[in-house]
mmCIF file of C-alpha atoms in Angstrom:
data_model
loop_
_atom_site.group_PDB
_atom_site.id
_atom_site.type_symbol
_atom_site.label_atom_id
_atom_site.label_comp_id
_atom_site.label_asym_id
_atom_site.label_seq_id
_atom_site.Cartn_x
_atom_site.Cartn_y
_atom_site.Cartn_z
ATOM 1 C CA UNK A 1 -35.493 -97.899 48.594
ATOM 2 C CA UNK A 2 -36.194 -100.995 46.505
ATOM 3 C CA UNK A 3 -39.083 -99.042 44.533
ATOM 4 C CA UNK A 4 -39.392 -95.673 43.785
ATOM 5 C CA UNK A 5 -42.070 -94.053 41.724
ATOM 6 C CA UNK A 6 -44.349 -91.239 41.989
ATOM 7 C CA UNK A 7 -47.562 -90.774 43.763
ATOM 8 C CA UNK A 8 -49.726 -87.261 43.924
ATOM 9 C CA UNK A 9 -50.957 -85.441 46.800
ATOM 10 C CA UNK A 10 -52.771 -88.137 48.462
ATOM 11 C CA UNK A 11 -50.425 -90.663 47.913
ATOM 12 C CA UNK A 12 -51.858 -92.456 44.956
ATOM 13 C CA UNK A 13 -50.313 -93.601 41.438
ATOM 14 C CA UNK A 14 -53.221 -93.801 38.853
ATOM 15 C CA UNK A 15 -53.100 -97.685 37.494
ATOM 16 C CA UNK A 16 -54.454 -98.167 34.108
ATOM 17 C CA UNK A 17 -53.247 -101.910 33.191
ATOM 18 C CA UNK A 18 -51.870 -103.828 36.258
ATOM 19 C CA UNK A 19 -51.906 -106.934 38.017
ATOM 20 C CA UNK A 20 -51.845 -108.903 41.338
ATOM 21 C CA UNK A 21 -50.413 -112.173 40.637
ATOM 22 C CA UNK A 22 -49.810 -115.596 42.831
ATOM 23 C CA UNK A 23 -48.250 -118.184 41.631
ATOM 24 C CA UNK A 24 -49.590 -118.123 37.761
ATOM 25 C CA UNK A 25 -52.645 -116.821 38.371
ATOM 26 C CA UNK A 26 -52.831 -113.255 37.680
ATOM 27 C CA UNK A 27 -56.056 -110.930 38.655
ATOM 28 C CA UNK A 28 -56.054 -107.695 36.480
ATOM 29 C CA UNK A 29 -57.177 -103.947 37.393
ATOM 30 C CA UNK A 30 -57.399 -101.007 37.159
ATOM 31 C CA UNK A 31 -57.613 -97.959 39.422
ATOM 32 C CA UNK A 32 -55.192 -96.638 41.964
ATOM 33 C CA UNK A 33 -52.256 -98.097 43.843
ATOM 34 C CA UNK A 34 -51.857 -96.043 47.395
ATOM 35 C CA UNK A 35 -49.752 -96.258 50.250
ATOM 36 C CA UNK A 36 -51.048 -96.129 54.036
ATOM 37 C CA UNK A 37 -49.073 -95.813 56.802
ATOM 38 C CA UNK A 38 -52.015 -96.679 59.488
ATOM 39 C CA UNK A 39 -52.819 -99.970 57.550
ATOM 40 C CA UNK A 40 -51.359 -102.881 58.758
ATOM 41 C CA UNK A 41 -52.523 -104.906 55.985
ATOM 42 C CA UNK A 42 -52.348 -104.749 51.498
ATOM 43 C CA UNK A 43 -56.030 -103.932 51.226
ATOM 44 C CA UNK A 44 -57.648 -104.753 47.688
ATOM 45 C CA UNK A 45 -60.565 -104.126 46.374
ATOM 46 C CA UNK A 46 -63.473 -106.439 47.343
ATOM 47 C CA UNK A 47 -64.010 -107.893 44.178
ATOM 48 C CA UNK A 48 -59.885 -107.974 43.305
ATOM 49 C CA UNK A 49 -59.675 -109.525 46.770
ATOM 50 C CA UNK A 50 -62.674 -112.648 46.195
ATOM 51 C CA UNK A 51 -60.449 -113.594 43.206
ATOM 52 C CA UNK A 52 -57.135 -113.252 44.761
ATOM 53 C CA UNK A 53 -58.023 -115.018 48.075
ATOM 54 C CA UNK A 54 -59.465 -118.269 45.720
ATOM 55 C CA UNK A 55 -56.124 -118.591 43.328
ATOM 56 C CA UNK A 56 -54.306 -118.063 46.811
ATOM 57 C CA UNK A 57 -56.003 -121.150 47.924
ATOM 58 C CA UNK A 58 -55.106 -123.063 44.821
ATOM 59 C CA UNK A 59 -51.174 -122.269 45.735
ATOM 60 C CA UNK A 60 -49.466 -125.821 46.180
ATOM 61 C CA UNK A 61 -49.026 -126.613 49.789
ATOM 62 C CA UNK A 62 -52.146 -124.379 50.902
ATOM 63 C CA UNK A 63 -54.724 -126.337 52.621
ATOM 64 C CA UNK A 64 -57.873 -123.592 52.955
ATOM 65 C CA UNK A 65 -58.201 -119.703 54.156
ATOM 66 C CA UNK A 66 -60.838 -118.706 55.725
ATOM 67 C CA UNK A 67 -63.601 -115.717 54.532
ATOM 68 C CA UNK A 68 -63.220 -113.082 56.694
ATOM 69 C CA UNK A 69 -62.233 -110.231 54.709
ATOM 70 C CA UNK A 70 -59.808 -109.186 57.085
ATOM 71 C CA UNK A 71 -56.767 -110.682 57.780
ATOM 72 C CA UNK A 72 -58.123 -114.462 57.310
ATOM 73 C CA UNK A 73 -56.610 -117.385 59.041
ATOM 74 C CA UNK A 74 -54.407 -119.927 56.603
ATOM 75 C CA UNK A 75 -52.990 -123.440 56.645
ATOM 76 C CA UNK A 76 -50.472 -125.140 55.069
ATOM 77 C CA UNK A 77 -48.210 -127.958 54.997
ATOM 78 C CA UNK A 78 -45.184 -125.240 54.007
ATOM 79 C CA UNK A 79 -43.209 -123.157 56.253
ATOM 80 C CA UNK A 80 -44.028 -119.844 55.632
ATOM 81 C CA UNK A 81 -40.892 -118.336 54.246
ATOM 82 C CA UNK A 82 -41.788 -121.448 51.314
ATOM 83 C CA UNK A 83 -44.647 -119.688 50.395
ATOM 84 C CA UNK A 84 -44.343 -117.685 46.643
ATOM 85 C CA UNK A 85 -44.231 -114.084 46.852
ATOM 86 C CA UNK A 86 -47.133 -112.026 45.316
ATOM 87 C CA UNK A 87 -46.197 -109.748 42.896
ATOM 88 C CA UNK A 88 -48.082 -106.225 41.940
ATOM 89 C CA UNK A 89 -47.235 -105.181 38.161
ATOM 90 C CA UNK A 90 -48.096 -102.449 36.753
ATOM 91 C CA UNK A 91 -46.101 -100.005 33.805
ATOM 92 C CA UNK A 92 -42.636 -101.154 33.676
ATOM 93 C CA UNK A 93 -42.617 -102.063 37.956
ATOM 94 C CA UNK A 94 -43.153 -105.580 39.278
ATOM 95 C CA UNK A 95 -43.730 -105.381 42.972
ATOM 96 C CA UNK A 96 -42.489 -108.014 45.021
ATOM 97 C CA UNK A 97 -44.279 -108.992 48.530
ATOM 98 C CA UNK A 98 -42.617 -111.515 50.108
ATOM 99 C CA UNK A 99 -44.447 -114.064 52.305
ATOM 100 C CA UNK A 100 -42.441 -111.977 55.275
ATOM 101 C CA UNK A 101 -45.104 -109.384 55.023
ATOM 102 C CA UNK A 102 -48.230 -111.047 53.824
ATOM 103 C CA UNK A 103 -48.454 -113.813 56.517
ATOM 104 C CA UNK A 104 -47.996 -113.728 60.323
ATOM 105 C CA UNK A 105 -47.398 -116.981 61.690
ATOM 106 C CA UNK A 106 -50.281 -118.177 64.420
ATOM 107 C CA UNK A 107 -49.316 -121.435 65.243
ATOM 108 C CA UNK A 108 -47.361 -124.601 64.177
ATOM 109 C CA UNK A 109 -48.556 -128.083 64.701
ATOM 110 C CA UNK A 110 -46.893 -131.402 63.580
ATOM 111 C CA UNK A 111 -46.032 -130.117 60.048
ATOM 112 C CA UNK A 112 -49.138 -128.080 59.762
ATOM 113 C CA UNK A 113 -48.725 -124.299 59.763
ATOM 114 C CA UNK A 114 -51.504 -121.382 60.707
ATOM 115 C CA UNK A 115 -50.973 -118.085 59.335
ATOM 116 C CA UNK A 116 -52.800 -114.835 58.768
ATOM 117 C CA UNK A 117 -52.773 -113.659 55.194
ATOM 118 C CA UNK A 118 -52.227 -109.778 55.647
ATOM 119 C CA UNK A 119 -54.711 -109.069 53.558
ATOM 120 C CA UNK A 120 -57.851 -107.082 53.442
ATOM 121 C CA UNK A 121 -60.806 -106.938 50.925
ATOM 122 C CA UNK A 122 -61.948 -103.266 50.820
ATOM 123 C CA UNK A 123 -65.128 -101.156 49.983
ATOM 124 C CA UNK A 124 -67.918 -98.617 50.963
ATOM 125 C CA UNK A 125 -70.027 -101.362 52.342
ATOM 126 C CA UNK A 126 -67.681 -103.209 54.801
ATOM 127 C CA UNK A 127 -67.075 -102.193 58.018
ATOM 128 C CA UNK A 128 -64.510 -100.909 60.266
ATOM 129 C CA UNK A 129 -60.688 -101.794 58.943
ATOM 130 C CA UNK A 130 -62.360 -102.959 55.283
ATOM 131 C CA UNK A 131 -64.483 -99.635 55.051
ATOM 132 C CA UNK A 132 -63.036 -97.240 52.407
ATOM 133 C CA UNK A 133 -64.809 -94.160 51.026
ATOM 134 C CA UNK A 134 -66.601 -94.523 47.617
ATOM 135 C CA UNK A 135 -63.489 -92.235 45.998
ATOM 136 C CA UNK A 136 -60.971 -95.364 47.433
ATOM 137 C CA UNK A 137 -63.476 -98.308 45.959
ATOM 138 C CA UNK A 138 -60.688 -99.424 43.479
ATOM 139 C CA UNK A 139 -57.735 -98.613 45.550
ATOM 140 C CA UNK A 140 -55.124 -101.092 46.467
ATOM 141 C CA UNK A 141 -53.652 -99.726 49.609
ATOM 142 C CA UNK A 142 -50.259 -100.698 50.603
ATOM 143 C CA UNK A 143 -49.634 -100.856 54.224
ATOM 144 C CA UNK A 144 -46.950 -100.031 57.037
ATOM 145 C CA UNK A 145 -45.897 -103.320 56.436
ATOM 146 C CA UNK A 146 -44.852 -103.398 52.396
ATOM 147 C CA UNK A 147 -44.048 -99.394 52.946
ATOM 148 C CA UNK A 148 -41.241 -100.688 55.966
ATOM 149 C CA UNK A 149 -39.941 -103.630 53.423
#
């Protein structure tokens, strides 16, 4: 495995000083880090994910995301394996996500490339893939896709 670390009975490693970061633009935390096998998606928390999804945006060669708050649609004028990797830090680990499993490739156009962003905001009040219970509010949940990487 490229990580290995502990988590306790439901999967969860308690996060007292971490970070999501693109690019230079880190967005701090704190709660729980958790790993989902029936997620297809890195799910942050709502407010984690408003700030993330904006300095994602700001990312050179990013043209606009849209809102939705699950899986939005991207474009850019770089391929998507050009994209930076995200990174997840936290005690001594740095996480690395790849562009491999945060954006799905919808379409390519003259130069101009459409992507999901495999991303999810999360919280009691969403619906149906964002809904979490109130004890996951300040989860980020790592999905099939970062467990299989």
């Amino acid at each position: 495995p490229l990580y290995k670390f502990g988590a306790n009975s439901t999967w969860q490693v308690s996060l007292y000083s971490a970070s999501i970061q693109i690019a230079d633009n880190p967005v701090y935390f704190s709660g729980n880090l958790m790993f989902d096998i029936n997620s297809d998606t890195i799910g942050l928390p709502f407010e984690i994910w408003s700030r993330f999804l904006r300095y994602f945006t700001l990312t050179p060669g990013v043209l606009r995301c849209g809102y939705d708050v699950y899986r939005p649609t991207c474009h850019s004028s770089k391929k998507l394996e050009d994209l930076p990797d995200v990174f997840i830090s936290f005690e001594t680990y740095k996480l690395n996500i790849p562009s491999k499993i945060y954006a799905t490739l919808v379409s390519e156009k003259d130069g101009q490339y459409s992507f999901y962003l495999n991303f999810k905001g999360t919280d009691p009040s969403l619906s149906e893939k964002s809904y979490v219970t109130s004890s996951f509010k300040s989860s980020i949940i790592l999905g099939v896709n970062f467990m299989s990487y």
